[in-house]
mmCIF file of C-alpha atoms in Angstrom:
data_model
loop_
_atom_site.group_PDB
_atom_site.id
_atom_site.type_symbol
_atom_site.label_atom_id
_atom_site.label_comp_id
_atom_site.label_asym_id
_atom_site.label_seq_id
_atom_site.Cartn_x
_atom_site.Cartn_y
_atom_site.Cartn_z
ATOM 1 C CA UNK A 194 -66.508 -57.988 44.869
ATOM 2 C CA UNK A 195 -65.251 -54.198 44.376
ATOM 3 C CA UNK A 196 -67.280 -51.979 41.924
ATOM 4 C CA UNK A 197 -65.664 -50.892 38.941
ATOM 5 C CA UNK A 198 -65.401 -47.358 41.077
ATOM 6 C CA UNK A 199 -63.787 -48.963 44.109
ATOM 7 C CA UNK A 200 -61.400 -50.522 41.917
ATOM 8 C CA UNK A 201 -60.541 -47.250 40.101
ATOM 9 C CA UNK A 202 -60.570 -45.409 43.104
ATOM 10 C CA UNK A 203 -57.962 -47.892 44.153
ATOM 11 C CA UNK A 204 -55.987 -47.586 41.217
ATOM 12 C CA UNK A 205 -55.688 -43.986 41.486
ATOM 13 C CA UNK A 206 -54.549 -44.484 45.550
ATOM 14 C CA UNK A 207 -52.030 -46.745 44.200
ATOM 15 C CA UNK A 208 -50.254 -45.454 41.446
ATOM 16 C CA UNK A 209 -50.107 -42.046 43.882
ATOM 17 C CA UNK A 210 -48.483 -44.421 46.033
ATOM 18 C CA UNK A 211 -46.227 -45.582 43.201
ATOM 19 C CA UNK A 212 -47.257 -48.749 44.491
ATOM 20 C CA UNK A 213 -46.792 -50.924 40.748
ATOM 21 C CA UNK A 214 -48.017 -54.155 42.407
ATOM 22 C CA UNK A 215 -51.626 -53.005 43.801
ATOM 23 C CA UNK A 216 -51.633 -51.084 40.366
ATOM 24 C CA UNK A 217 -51.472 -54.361 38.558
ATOM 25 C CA UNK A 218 -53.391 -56.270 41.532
ATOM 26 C CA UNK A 219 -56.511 -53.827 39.948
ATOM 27 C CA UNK A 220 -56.041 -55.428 36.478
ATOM 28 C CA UNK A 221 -57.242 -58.557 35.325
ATOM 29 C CA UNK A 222 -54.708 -60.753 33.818
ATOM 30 C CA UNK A 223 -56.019 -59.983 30.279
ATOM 31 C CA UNK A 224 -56.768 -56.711 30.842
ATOM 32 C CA UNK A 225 -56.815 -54.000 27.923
ATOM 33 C CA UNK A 226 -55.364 -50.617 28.821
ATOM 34 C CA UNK A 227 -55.509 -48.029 26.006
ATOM 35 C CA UNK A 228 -54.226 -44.416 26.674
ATOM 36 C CA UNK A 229 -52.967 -41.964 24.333
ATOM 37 C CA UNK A 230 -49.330 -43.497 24.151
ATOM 38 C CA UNK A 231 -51.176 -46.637 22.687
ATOM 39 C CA UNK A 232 -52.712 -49.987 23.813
ATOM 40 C CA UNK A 233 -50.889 -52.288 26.561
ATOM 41 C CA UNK A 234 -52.292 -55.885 26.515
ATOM 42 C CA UNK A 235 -51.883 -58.229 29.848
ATOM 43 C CA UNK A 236 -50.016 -57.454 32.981
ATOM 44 C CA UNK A 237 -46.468 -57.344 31.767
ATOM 45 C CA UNK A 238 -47.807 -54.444 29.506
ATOM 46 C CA UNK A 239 -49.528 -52.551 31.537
ATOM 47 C CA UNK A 240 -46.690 -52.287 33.977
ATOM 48 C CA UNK A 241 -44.847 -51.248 31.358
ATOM 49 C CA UNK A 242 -47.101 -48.406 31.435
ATOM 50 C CA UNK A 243 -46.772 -46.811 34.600
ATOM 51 C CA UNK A 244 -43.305 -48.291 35.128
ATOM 52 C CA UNK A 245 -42.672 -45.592 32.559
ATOM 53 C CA UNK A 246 -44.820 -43.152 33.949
ATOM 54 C CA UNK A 247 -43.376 -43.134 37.075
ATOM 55 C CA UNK A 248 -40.028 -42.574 35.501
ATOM 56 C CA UNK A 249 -40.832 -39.378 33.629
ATOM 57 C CA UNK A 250 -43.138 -38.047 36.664
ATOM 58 C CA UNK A 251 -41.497 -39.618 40.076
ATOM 59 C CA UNK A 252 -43.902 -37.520 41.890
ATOM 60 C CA UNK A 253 -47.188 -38.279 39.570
ATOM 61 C CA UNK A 254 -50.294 -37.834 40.917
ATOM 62 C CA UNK A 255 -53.564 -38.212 39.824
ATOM 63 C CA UNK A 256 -56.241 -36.226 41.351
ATOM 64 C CA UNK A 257 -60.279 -37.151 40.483
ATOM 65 C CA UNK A 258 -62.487 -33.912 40.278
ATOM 66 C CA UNK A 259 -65.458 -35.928 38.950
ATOM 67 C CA UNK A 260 -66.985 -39.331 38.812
ATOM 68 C CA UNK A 261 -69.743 -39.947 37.058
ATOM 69 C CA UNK A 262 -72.670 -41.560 39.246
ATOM 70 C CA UNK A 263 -72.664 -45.208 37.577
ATOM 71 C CA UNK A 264 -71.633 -48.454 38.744
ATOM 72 C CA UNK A 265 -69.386 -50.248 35.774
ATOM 73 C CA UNK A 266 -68.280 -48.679 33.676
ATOM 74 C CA UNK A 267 -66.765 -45.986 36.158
ATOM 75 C CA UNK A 268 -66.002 -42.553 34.066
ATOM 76 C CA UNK A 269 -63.893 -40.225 35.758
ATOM 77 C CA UNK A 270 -62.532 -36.506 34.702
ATOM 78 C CA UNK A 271 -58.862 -35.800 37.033
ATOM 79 C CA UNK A 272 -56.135 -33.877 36.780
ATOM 80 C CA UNK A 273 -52.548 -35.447 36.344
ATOM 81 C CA UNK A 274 -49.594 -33.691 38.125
ATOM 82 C CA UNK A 275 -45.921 -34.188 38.259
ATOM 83 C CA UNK A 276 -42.640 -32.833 37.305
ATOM 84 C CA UNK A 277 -40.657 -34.158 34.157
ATOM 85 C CA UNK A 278 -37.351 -36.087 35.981
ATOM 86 C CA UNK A 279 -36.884 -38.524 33.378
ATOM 87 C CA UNK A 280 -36.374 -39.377 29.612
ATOM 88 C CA UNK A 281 -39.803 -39.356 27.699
ATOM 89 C CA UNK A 282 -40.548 -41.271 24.474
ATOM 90 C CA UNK A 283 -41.823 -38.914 21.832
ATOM 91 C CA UNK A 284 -44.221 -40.114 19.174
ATOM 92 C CA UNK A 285 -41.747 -39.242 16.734
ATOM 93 C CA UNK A 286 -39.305 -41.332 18.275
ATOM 94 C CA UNK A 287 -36.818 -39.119 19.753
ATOM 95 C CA UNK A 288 -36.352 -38.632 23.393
ATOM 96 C CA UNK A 289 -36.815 -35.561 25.333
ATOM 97 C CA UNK A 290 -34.446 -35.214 28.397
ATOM 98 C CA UNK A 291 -35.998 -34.242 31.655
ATOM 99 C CA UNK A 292 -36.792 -30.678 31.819
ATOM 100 C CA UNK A 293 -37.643 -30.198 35.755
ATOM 101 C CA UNK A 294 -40.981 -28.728 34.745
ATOM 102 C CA UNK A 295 -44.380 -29.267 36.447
ATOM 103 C CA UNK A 296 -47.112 -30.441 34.431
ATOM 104 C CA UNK A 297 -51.110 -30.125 35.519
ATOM 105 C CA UNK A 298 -53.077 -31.946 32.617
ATOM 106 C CA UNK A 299 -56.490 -32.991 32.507
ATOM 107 C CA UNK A 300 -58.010 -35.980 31.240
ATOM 108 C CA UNK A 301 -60.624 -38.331 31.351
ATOM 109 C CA UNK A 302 -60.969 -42.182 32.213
ATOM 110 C CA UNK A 303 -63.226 -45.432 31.703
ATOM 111 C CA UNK A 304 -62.935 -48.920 33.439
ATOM 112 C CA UNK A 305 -64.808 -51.400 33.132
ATOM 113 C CA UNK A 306 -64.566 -54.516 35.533
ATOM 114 C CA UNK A 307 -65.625 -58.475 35.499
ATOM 115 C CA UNK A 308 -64.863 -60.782 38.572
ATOM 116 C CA UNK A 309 -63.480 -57.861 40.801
ATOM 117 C CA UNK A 310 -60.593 -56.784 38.621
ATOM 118 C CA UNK A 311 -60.525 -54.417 35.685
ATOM 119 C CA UNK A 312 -60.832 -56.098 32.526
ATOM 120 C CA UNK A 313 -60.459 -52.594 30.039
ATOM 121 C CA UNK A 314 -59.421 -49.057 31.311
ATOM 122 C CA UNK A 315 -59.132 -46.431 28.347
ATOM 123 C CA UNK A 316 -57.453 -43.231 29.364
ATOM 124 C CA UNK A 317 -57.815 -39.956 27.437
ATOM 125 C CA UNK A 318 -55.609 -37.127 28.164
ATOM 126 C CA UNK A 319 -54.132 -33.935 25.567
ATOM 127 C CA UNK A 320 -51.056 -35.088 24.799
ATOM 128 C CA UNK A 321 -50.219 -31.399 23.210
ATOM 129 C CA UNK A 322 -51.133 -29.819 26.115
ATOM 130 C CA UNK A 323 -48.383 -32.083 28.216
ATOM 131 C CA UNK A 324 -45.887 -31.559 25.440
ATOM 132 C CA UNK A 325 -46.787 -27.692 25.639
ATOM 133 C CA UNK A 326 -46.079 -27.727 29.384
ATOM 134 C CA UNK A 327 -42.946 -28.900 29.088
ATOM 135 C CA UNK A 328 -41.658 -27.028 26.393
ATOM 136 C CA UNK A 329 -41.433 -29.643 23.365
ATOM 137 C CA UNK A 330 -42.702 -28.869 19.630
ATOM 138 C CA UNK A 331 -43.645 -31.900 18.073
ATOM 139 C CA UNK A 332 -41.825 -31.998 14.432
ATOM 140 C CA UNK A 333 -44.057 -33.214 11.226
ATOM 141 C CA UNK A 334 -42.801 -36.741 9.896
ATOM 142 C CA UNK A 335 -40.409 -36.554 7.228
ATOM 143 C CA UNK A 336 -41.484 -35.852 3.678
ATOM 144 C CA UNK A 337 -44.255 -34.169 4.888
#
């Protein structure tokens, strides 16, 4: 059975690949994906997930710089790259249209794996330093 590294490394190779069904072929059926957009629950969620992602970014690529030297959990620090083609979901709620802009962001990621799939993959990355990339100032809530 794949380590939880050869399954992220895999991961990585697919969603460069835009490739959603070896994406979700590294998932377990109940996996748990958290990220900073929120937490995606089962299959159907997590494609949701980079269905998106690959919408906003058509050309998104994740790059690893470091992986930590353990077996399961795998922990790995990469840089995310794309350009901003597509509508992108705010936290606020509003929608900001594609600005054409390439974004380099770094972040940081966790899987851990049971039975040769991944059962929980938490994702860390700056949102406000993606937002700054692009050009989009986040607006307090209302009432504030």
């Amino acid at each position: 059975m794949p380590s939880a590294r050869e399954l992220k490394d895999r991961l990585f190779t697919a969603i460069n690949r835009h490739d959603l069904y070896d994406v979700l072929d590294c998932y377990a059926p109940d996996a748990v994906y958290v990220g900073p957009t929120g937490v995606a629950e089962g299959r159907g969620q997590i494609a949701w997930i980079y269905e998106g992602l690959c919408k906003v970014f058509p050309d998104i690529c994740y790059t690893a710089w470091y992986k930590a030297p353990c077996a399961d959990p795998a922990f790995t620090e990469y840089a995310m790259t794309g350009t901003h083609m597509g509508p992108l979901l705010l936290p606020d709620g509003r929608v900001a249209a594609p600005t054409g802009r390439r974004i380099t962001v770094r972040g940081s990621c966790a899987c851990a794996v049971e039975h040769g799939k991944i059962i929980t993959d938490r994702d860390y990355y700056d949102q406000l330093e993606l937002y700054s990339q692009l050009g989009i100032s986040l607006q307090p809530p209302q009432g504030s």
